[in-house]
Coordinates of N, CA, C and O in Angstrom, one line a residue:
L1 N -226.5 -137.1 -58.2 CA -225.1 -136.8 -58.1 C -224.7 -138.2 -57.9 O -225.1 -139.2 -57.4
P2 N -223.5 -138.6 -58.8 CA -222.9 -139.9 -58.8 C -222.5 -140.5 -57.5 O -222.2 -139.6 -56.6
A3 N -222.3 -141.6 -57.1 CA -221.7 -142.2 -56.1 C -220.5 -141.4 -55.8 O -220.4 -141.4 -54.2
D4 N -219.4 -141.6 -56.4 CA -217.8 -141.1 -56.2 C -218.1 -139.8 -56.0 O -217.1 -139.0 -54.8
A5 N -218.8 -138.7 -56.5 CA -219.0 -137.5 -55.9 C -219.6 -137.6 -54.6 O -219.3 -136.4 -53.8
A6 N -220.9 -138.1 -54.0 CA -221.7 -138.3 -53.0 C -220.6 -138.6 -51.6 O -220.5 -137.8 -50.9
R7 N -219.6 -139.5 -52.4 CA -218.3 -140.2 -51.2 C -217.5 -138.9 -51.1 O -217.4 -138.7 -49.9
A8 N -217.1 -138.1 -52.1 CA -216.4 -137.4 -52.1 C -216.5 -135.7 -51.4 O -215.8 -135.4 -50.5
L9 N -217.9 -135.6 -51.3 CA -218.5 -134.6 -50.5 C -218.8 -135.0 -49.1 O -218.2 -134.4 -48.4
A10 N -218.9 -136.2 -49.0 CA -219.2 -136.6 -47.8 C -217.3 -136.5 -46.8 O -217.6 -136.1 -45.6
D11 N -216.5 -137.0 -48.1 CA -215.1 -136.7 -47.1 C -214.8 -135.3 -46.9 O -214.5 -134.8 -45.5
V12 N -215.1 -134.5 -47.6 CA -214.9 -133.2 -47.5 C -215.4 -132.2 -46.3 O -214.6 -131.7 -45.4
L13 N -216.8 -132.8 -46.2 CA -217.4 -132.5 -44.9 C -217.2 -133.0 -43.4 O -217.2 -132.4 -42.5
A14 N -216.5 -134.6 -43.6 CA -216.2 -134.7 -42.5 C -214.8 -133.8 -41.9 O -214.6 -133.9 -41.0
D15 N -214.0 -134.0 -43.2 CA -212.9 -133.0 -42.7 C -213.1 -131.9 -42.5 O -212.5 -131.5 -41.5
L16 N -213.6 -131.3 -43.1 CA -214.2 -129.8 -42.3 C -214.7 -130.0 -40.9 O -214.2 -129.1 -40.3
G17 N -215.4 -130.8 -40.8 CA -216.4 -130.9 -39.1 C -214.9 -131.1 -38.1 O -214.6 -130.5 -37.3
A18 N -213.9 -131.9 -38.7 CA -212.8 -132.7 -37.7 C -212.0 -131.4 -37.9 O -211.1 -131.1 -36.6
R19 N -211.6 -130.8 -39.1 CA -210.5 -129.8 -38.8 C -210.8 -128.7 -38.2 O -209.8 -127.7 -37.7
V20 N -211.9 -128.3 -38.8 CA -212.4 -126.8 -38.5 C -213.0 -126.5 -37.7 O -213.5 -125.7 -36.5
L21 N -214.5 -127.1 -37.6 CA -215.5 -126.8 -36.5 C -215.7 -127.2 -35.4 O -216.0 -126.5 -34.6
T22 N -214.9 -128.4 -34.9 CA -214.8 -128.6 -33.7 C -213.9 -128.4 -33.0 O -214.1 -127.5 -32.0
P23 N -212.8 -127.5 -33.6 CA -211.6 -126.7 -32.9 C -212.5 -125.2 -32.6 O -211.9 -124.9 -31.8
F24 N -213.2 -125.0 -33.4 CA -213.9 -123.7 -33.8 C -214.8 -123.8 -32.0 O -214.9 -122.9 -31.2
L25 N -215.7 -124.6 -32.2 CA -216.5 -124.9 -30.8 C -215.9 -125.1 -29.9 O -216.2 -124.1 -28.7
E26 N -214.8 -125.9 -29.7 CA -214.1 -125.9 -28.5 C -213.5 -124.6 -28.1 O -213.5 -123.9 -26.8
Q27 N -213.1 -123.9 -28.8 CA -212.4 -122.7 -28.6 C -213.4 -121.5 -28.1 O -212.9 -120.5 -27.4
R28 N -214.8 -121.5 -28.7 CA -215.6 -120.6 -28.4 C -216.1 -121.1 -27.2 O -216.3 -120.3 -26.2
I29 N -216.0 -122.3 -26.7 CA -216.5 -122.8 -25.2 C -215.6 -122.5 -24.5 O -215.8 -121.9 -23.6
R30 N -214.8 -122.2 -24.3 CA -213.4 -121.8 -23.7 C -213.2 -120.5 -23.3 O -213.5 -119.8 -22.4
Q31 N -213.9 -119.8 -24.5 CA -214.1 -118.2 -24.6 C -214.8 -117.9 -23.7 O -214.9 -117.2 -23.0
L32 N -216.0 -118.4 -24.0 CA -217.5 -117.8 -22.9 C -217.1 -118.2 -21.6 O -217.6 -117.2 -20.7
N33 N -216.6 -119.3 -21.6 CA -216.5 -119.9 -20.0 C -215.6 -118.9 -19.1 O -215.7 -118.4 -18.0
E34 N -214.6 -118.7 -19.6 CA -213.4 -117.4 -19.5 C -214.4 -116.1 -18.8 O -214.0 -115.6 -18.0
Q35 N -215.0 -115.8 -19.9 CA -215.6 -114.6 -20.0 C -216.7 -114.4 -18.7 O -216.6 -113.6 -17.8
I36 N -217.4 -115.6 -18.6 CA -218.6 -115.7 -17.8 C -217.6 -115.9 -16.5 O -218.1 -115.3 -15.5
N37 N -216.3 -116.7 -16.3 CA -216.4 -116.6 -14.6 C -215.2 -115.3 -14.5 O -215.7 -114.9 -13.4
A38 N -215.0 -114.6 -15.4 CA -214.2 -113.3 -15.2 C -215.4 -112.3 -14.6 O -215.1 -111.5 -13.7
K39 N -216.4 -112.1 -15.1 CA -217.5 -111.7 -15.0 C -218.4 -111.5 -14.0 O -218.7 -110.8 -13.1
R40 N -218.8 -112.8 -14.0 CA -219.7 -113.3 -12.8 C -219.1 -113.8 -11.8 O -219.6 -114.0 -10.5
G41 N -217.7 -114.2 -11.6 CA -217.4 -115.1 -10.6 C -217.5 -116.4 -10.2 O -218.0 -116.5 -8.8
I42 N -218.2 -117.1 -11.0 CA -218.6 -118.2 -10.9 C -217.1 -119.1 -10.0 O -216.4 -118.7 -10.6
T43 N -217.7 -119.9 -9.2 CA -217.0 -120.7 -8.8 C -216.1 -121.5 -9.8 O -216.2 -121.8 -11.2
N44 N -215.1 -121.8 -9.4 CA -214.0 -122.7 -10.3 C -214.3 -124.2 -10.3 O -214.1 -124.9 -11.6
K45 N -215.8 -124.4 -10.0 CA -216.0 -125.8 -10.4 C -216.7 -126.1 -11.6 O -216.0 -127.4 -12.5
L46 N -217.3 -125.3 -12.5 CA -217.6 -125.0 -13.6 C -216.1 -125.3 -14.6 O -216.1 -126.6 -15.6
R47 N -215.4 -124.3 -14.4 CA -214.0 -124.3 -15.1 C -213.2 -125.6 -14.9 O -212.7 -126.4 -16.0
T48 N -213.1 -126.4 -13.9 CA -212.4 -127.6 -13.8 C -213.1 -128.6 -14.4 O -212.4 -129.6 -14.7
Y49 N -214.6 -128.5 -14.5 CA -214.9 -129.5 -14.9 C -215.2 -129.5 -16.3 O -214.7 -131.0 -16.7
L50 N -214.9 -128.4 -17.0 CA -215.2 -128.4 -18.3 C -213.6 -129.1 -18.9 O -213.3 -129.5 -19.7
F51 N -212.6 -128.0 -18.2 CA -211.3 -127.9 -18.8 C -209.9 -128.0 -18.3 O -209.2 -128.0 -18.9
G52 N -210.4 -128.5 -17.0 CA -209.3 -128.5 -16.0 C -208.6 -127.1 -15.6 O -209.5 -126.4 -15.3
T53 N -207.4 -126.6 -15.6 CA -207.2 -125.6 -15.2 C -206.4 -124.5 -15.8 O -205.7 -123.4 -15.5
G54 N -206.5 -124.5 -17.3 CA -206.3 -124.2 -18.2 C -206.3 -122.3 -18.1 O -207.1 -121.6 -17.9
G55 N -205.4 -121.7 -18.9 CA -205.4 -120.3 -18.4 C -206.3 -119.7 -19.8 O -206.9 -120.6 -20.4
G56 N -206.0 -118.3 -20.0 CA -206.7 -117.8 -20.9 C -206.6 -116.5 -21.4 O -205.7 -115.9 -20.6
A57 N -207.5 -115.9 -22.1 CA -207.7 -114.1 -22.1 C -207.6 -113.8 -20.9 O -208.0 -114.1 -19.8
S58 N -207.1 -112.6 -21.1 CA -207.5 -112.2 -19.9 C -208.6 -110.8 -19.7 O -209.6 -111.0 -20.8
T59 N -208.8 -110.8 -18.6 CA -210.4 -110.3 -18.2 C -210.8 -108.6 -19.0 O -211.7 -108.8 -19.7
R60 N -209.8 -108.1 -19.3 CA -210.2 -106.8 -20.2 C -210.2 -107.2 -21.5 O -211.3 -106.7 -22.0
Q61 N -209.5 -108.3 -22.0 CA -210.0 -108.8 -23.3 C -211.0 -109.1 -23.6 O -212.0 -109.0 -24.6
A62 N -211.6 -109.8 -22.4 CA -213.0 -110.4 -22.4 C -214.1 -109.3 -22.6 O -214.8 -109.8 -23.2
Q63 N -213.9 -109.1 -21.7 CA -215.1 -107.6 -21.5 C -214.9 -106.7 -23.1 O -216.3 -106.3 -23.5
Q64 N -214.0 -106.2 -23.9 CA -213.8 -105.6 -24.9 C -214.9 -106.7 -26.1 O -215.5 -106.0 -26.8
R65 N -214.1 -108.0 -25.7 CA -215.0 -108.8 -26.8 C -216.7 -108.8 -26.6 O -217.2 -108.4 -27.5
G66 N -217.1 -109.0 -25.4 CA -218.2 -109.0 -25.1 C -219.0 -107.5 -25.3 O -220.2 -107.5 -26.0
S67 N -218.3 -106.6 -24.9 CA -219.4 -105.2 -25.6 C -219.0 -105.1 -27.1 O -219.9 -104.2 -27.4
E68 N -217.9 -105.6 -27.9 CA -217.8 -105.5 -29.4 C -219.1 -106.4 -29.8 O -219.9 -106.4 -31.2
D69 N -219.6 -107.6 -29.3 CA -220.4 -108.7 -29.6 C -222.2 -108.0 -29.7 O -222.8 -108.6 -29.9
G70 N -222.1 -106.9 -28.9 CA -223.2 -106.5 -28.4 C -224.2 -107.6 -27.4 O -225.4 -107.6 -27.6
A71 N -223.3 -108.0 -26.5 CA -223.6 -109.0 -25.5 C -224.7 -107.9 -24.4 O -225.6 -109.0 -23.9
G72 N -224.7 -107.0 -24.4 CA -225.5 -106.3 -23.4 C -226.6 -105.5 -23.8 O -227.6 -105.3 -23.0
E73 N -227.3 -106.0 -25.7 CA -227.9 -105.1 -25.8 C -229.1 -106.0 -25.6 O -230.2 -105.2 -26.0
D74 N -229.1 -107.3 -25.3 CA -230.4 -107.9 -25.6 C -230.9 -107.7 -23.7 O -230.6 -107.0 -23.3
T75 N -232.1 -108.5 -23.4 CA -232.7 -108.3 -22.3 C -232.0 -109.0 -21.3 O -232.2 -108.6 -20.0
L76 N -231.1 -109.9 -21.6 CA -230.4 -110.2 -20.7 C -229.0 -109.5 -20.5 O -228.7 -108.8 -21.3
S77 N -228.4 -109.9 -19.2 CA -227.5 -109.0 -19.0 C -226.2 -109.5 -19.8 O -226.3 -110.8 -20.2
G78 N -224.7 -109.6 -19.7 CA -223.7 -109.6 -20.9 C -223.4 -111.3 -20.5 O -222.9 -111.9 -20.8
A79 N -223.3 -111.0 -18.9 CA -222.8 -112.4 -18.5 C -224.2 -113.5 -18.9 O -223.6 -114.8 -19.0
E80 N -225.1 -113.0 -18.5 CA -226.7 -114.0 -18.6 C -226.3 -114.6 -19.8 O -226.6 -115.5 -20.2
W81 N -226.0 -113.5 -20.9 CA -225.9 -114.1 -22.4 C -225.3 -114.8 -22.5 O -225.4 -115.8 -23.3
Q82 N -224.1 -114.6 -22.2 CA -222.7 -115.7 -22.5 C -223.0 -116.7 -21.5 O -222.7 -117.9 -22.5
A83 N -223.3 -116.9 -20.5 CA -224.0 -118.3 -20.1 C -224.9 -119.3 -20.7 O -225.0 -119.8 -21.2
R84 N -225.8 -118.3 -21.5 CA -226.8 -118.9 -22.3 C -226.6 -119.4 -23.5 O -226.5 -120.5 -24.1
Q85 N -225.3 -119.0 -24.2 CA -224.6 -119.1 -25.4 C -223.7 -120.0 -25.1 O -223.6 -121.2 -25.9
L86 N -223.1 -120.2 -23.8 CA -222.4 -121.5 -23.7 C -222.9 -122.5 -23.3 O -222.5 -123.5 -23.7
A87 N -224.1 -122.7 -22.5 CA -225.1 -123.7 -22.6 C -225.4 -124.4 -23.3 O -225.6 -125.5 -24.1
D88 N -225.9 -123.2 -24.5 CA -226.5 -123.7 -26.2 C -225.3 -124.8 -26.5 O -225.5 -125.5 -26.9
L89 N -224.2 -124.1 -26.4 CA -222.7 -125.1 -27.2 C -222.6 -126.0 -26.6 O -222.4 -127.1 -27.6
L90 N -223.0 -126.4 -25.4 CA -222.3 -127.4 -24.6 C -223.7 -128.3 -24.7 O -223.7 -129.8 -25.2
L91 N -225.0 -128.1 -25.5 CA -226.1 -129.1 -25.6 C -225.6 -129.3 -26.9 O -225.7 -130.7 -27.3
M92 N -225.3 -128.3 -27.7 CA -224.9 -128.9 -29.0 C -224.0 -129.8 -29.2 O -223.6 -130.6 -30.2
V93 N -222.8 -129.8 -28.3 CA -221.8 -131.1 -28.1 C -222.3 -131.9 -27.3 O -221.1 -132.9 -26.8
R94 N -223.3 -132.4 -27.0 CA -223.5 -133.2 -25.8 C -223.1 -133.3 -24.6 O -223.0 -134.6 -24.1
D95 N -222.6 -132.0 -24.2 CA -222.5 -132.2 -22.9 C -223.4 -131.8 -22.1 O -223.5 -130.6 -21.8
Y96 N -224.6 -132.8 -21.8 CA -225.8 -132.7 -21.1 C -226.0 -132.1 -19.7 O -226.3 -131.2 -19.2
D97 N -225.1 -133.0 -19.2 CA -224.8 -132.2 -17.8 C -224.4 -130.8 -17.3 O -224.8 -130.2 -16.6
A98 N -223.2 -130.5 -18.2 CA -222.7 -129.1 -17.9 C -224.0 -128.0 -18.6 O -224.1 -127.0 -17.7
A99 N -224.3 -128.7 -19.6 CA -225.5 -127.7 -20.1 C -226.8 -127.4 -19.3 O -227.0 -126.6 -18.8
Q100 N -226.8 -128.1 -18.7 CA -228.2 -128.6 -17.4 C -227.9 -127.7 -16.5 O -228.6 -127.3 -16.0
L101 N -226.8 -127.8 -15.9 CA -226.1 -126.9 -14.6 C -226.0 -125.2 -15.2 O -226.8 -124.7 -14.3
L102 N -225.8 -125.2 -16.1 CA -225.7 -123.8 -16.4 C -227.4 -123.2 -16.6 O -227.9 -122.2 -16.0
Y103 N -228.3 -124.3 -17.5 CA -229.2 -123.6 -17.6 C -230.2 -123.6 -16.5 O -231.1 -122.7 -15.8
K104 N -229.9 -124.5 -15.1 CA -230.7 -124.3 -13.9 C -230.3 -123.2 -13.4 O -230.8 -122.3 -12.5
S105 N -228.8 -122.5 -13.4 CA -228.1 -121.4 -13.1 C -228.8 -120.0 -13.4 O -229.3 -119.4 -12.8
L106 N -229.3 -120.3 -14.7 CA -229.7 -119.0 -15.5 C -231.2 -119.0 -15.1 O -231.8 -117.9 -14.7
A107 N -232.0 -120.2 -15.0 CA -233.0 -119.8 -14.3 C -233.3 -119.5 -12.7 O -234.2 -118.6 -12.5
Q108 N -232.5 -119.8 -12.0 CA -232.8 -119.4 -10.9 C -232.3 -117.6 -10.7 O -232.6 -117.3 -10.0
Q109 N -231.5 -117.4 -11.5 CA -231.2 -116.0 -11.4 C -231.9 -115.3 -12.5 O -231.7 -113.7 -12.0
S110 N -232.8 -115.6 -13.0 CA -233.9 -114.7 -13.9 C -235.5 -115.2 -13.2 O -236.2 -115.2 -14.2
R111 N -235.4 -115.5 -11.8 CA -237.0 -115.7 -11.3 C -237.6 -114.0 -11.4 O -239.2 -114.7 -11.2
N112 N -237.3 -112.7 -11.5 CA -238.1 -111.8 -11.0 C -238.9 -111.4 -12.4 O -238.5 -112.0 -13.4
P113 N -240.4 -110.9 -12.3 CA -241.1 -110.2 -12.9 C -240.3 -109.8 -14.6 O -241.0 -109.9 -15.7
D114 N -239.2 -109.3 -14.1 CA -238.8 -108.3 -15.4 C -238.4 -109.4 -16.7 O -238.1 -109.2 -17.8
K115 N -238.0 -110.6 -15.9 CA -237.1 -111.5 -16.6 C -237.8 -113.0 -17.5 O -237.1 -113.9 -17.2
L116 N -239.4 -112.7 -17.3 CA -240.1 -113.9 -17.3 C -239.5 -114.8 -18.8 O -239.8 -116.1 -18.3
R117 N -239.4 -114.3 -19.8 CA -239.2 -115.0 -20.7 C -237.6 -115.8 -21.3 O -237.7 -116.7 -21.3
T118 N -236.9 -114.9 -20.2 CA -235.3 -115.4 -20.0 C -235.5 -117.0 -18.9 O -234.8 -117.9 -19.5
F119 N -236.6 -116.6 -18.0 CA -236.7 -117.5 -17.1 C -237.2 -118.6 -17.8 O -236.5 -120.2 -17.7
A120 N -238.2 -118.6 -18.8 CA -239.4 -119.3 -19.4 C -238.0 -120.3 -20.2 O -238.3 -121.7 -20.1
G121 N -237.4 -119.5 -20.7 CA -236.3 -119.9 -21.9 C -235.3 -121.0 -21.3 O -235.0 -122.1 -21.7
A122 N -234.4 -120.5 -19.8 CA -233.7 -121.6 -19.4 C -234.6 -122.7 -18.6 O -233.9 -124.0 -18.9
V123 N -235.5 -122.4 -18.2 CA -236.3 -123.9 -17.7 C -236.8 -124.8 -18.7 O -236.5 -125.8 -18.7
E124 N -237.1 -124.1 -19.7 CA -237.6 -125.0 -21.1 C -236.2 -125.6 -21.4 O -236.4 -127.1 -22.0
M125 N -235.2 -125.0 -21.4 CA -233.7 -126.0 -22.1 C -233.1 -126.6 -20.9 O -232.3 -128.0 -20.9
Y126 N -233.4 -126.4 -19.7 CA -233.2 -127.4 -18.6 C -234.1 -128.4 -18.3 O -233.6 -129.6 -18.3
A127 N -235.5 -128.3 -19.0 CA -236.1 -129.9 -19.1 C -235.6 -130.7 -20.5 O -235.8 -132.1 -20.2
V128 N -235.2 -130.0 -21.4 CA -234.7 -131.0 -22.7 C -233.4 -131.4 -22.2 O -233.3 -132.7 -22.2
C129 N -232.4 -131.2 -21.4 CA -231.4 -131.6 -20.9 C -231.4 -132.5 -19.8 O -231.4 -133.9 -20.2
T130 N -232.7 -132.7 -19.1 CA -233.0 -133.5 -18.6 C -233.8 -135.1 -19.3 O -233.7 -135.8 -18.7
A131 N -234.5 -134.4 -20.0 CA -235.2 -135.6 -20.4 C -234.1 -136.6 -21.3 O -234.1 -137.5 -21.6
L132 N -232.8 -135.2 -22.0 CA -231.9 -136.3 -23.1 C -231.2 -137.1 -21.9 O -230.6 -138.0 -22.0
L133 N -231.2 -136.8 -20.3 CA -230.1 -137.4 -19.5 C -231.2 -138.4 -19.1 O -230.4 -139.6 -18.4
E134 N -232.3 -138.4 -18.6 CA -233.0 -138.8 -17.8 C -234.3 -139.1 -18.5 O -235.5 -138.8 -17.9
P135 N -234.3 -139.9 -19.6 CA -235.7 -140.0 -20.3 C -237.3 -140.0 -19.5 O -238.1 -139.7 -19.6
A136 N -237.0 -141.2 -18.2 CA -238.3 -141.6 -17.5 C -238.3 -140.6 -16.3 O -239.3 -140.8 -15.7
S137 N -237.7 -139.3 -16.4 CA -238.1 -138.7 -15.1 C -239.3 -138.1 -15.2 O -239.6 -137.3 -16.6
R138 N -239.8 -137.7 -14.3 CA -241.4 -137.0 -14.1 C -241.2 -135.6 -14.2 O -242.1 -134.6 -14.5
D139 N -239.7 -135.4 -13.6 CA -239.9 -133.4 -13.5 C -239.6 -133.0 -14.9 O -239.8 -131.7 -15.0
V140 N -239.5 -133.5 -16.0 CA -239.6 -133.0 -17.2 C -241.0 -132.3 -17.6 O -240.6 -132.0 -18.1
D141 N -241.7 -133.3 -17.6 CA -243.1 -132.8 -17.7 C -243.5 -131.1 -16.8 O -244.3 -130.1 -17.0
A142 N -243.2 -131.3 -15.4 CA -243.4 -130.2 -14.7 C -242.4 -129.1 -15.1 O -242.9 -127.8 -15.2
E143 N -241.3 -129.4 -15.6 CA -240.5 -128.1 -15.8 C -240.9 -127.7 -17.2 O -241.2 -126.1 -17.4
F144 N -241.9 -128.8 -18.1 CA -241.8 -127.9 -19.5 C -243.3 -127.2 -19.1 O -243.6 -126.3 -19.6
D145 N -244.3 -127.6 -18.1 CA -245.4 -127.1 -17.5 C -245.1 -125.5 -17.1 O -245.8 -124.4 -17.0
K146 N -243.8 -125.7 -16.2 CA -243.2 -124.3 -15.5 C -243.1 -123.3 -16.7 O -243.2 -122.1 -16.5
A147 N -242.5 -123.9 -17.4 CA -241.9 -122.6 -18.6 C -243.0 -122.2 -19.5 O -242.8 -121.4 -20.0
F148 N -243.9 -123.3 -19.4 CA -245.4 -122.7 -20.6 C -246.0 -121.5 -19.7 O -246.1 -120.8 -20.3
A149 N -245.9 -121.9 -18.7 CA -246.8 -120.9 -17.3 C -246.3 -119.9 -17.8 O -246.7 -118.8 -17.7
A150 N -244.7 -119.5 -17.7 CA -244.0 -118.4 -17.6 C -244.3 -117.4 -18.9 O -244.1 -116.3 -18.9
Y151 N -244.0 -118.4 -20.0 CA -244.7 -117.8 -21.6 C -245.8 -117.0 -21.5 O -245.8 -116.1 -22.5
C152 N -247.0 -117.8 -20.9 CA -247.8 -117.3 -20.8 C -248.2 -116.0 -20.3 O -249.3 -115.1 -20.5
K153 N -247.3 -115.7 -19.4 CA -247.6 -114.5 -18.3 C -247.3 -113.5 -19.1 O -246.6 -113.2 -20.3

């Protein structure tokens, strides 16, 4: 590929990311946050921390979108699945603190024996966020060990 073509391709991709991908991710994060808050009744701390006090879709629209997406078909409940999606998106956009908070909440909610995979996945991702925030923390190894033990059960 000639150098000019490579630069042009890089410019197109950068423009695509700035004009399309970033707004899409922000919109999806807001949408998931609204749905979670409407369904689970999470305190407004997370909403305020992430976005301020902005409005959004009605609860009925959020529930319809959740059922259309097949949110309840997995082993996770709709609200848990949406919280996991939100945490994953926050991790992707490097908001490690908020992602860590959601993963910890998911791990606490899924401690029963019916949800061991969910628990293990949440603990594992919590450990990843902890490692990204505090690389020297000793808790990281303990959390990965806890996740591995849950996967093995």
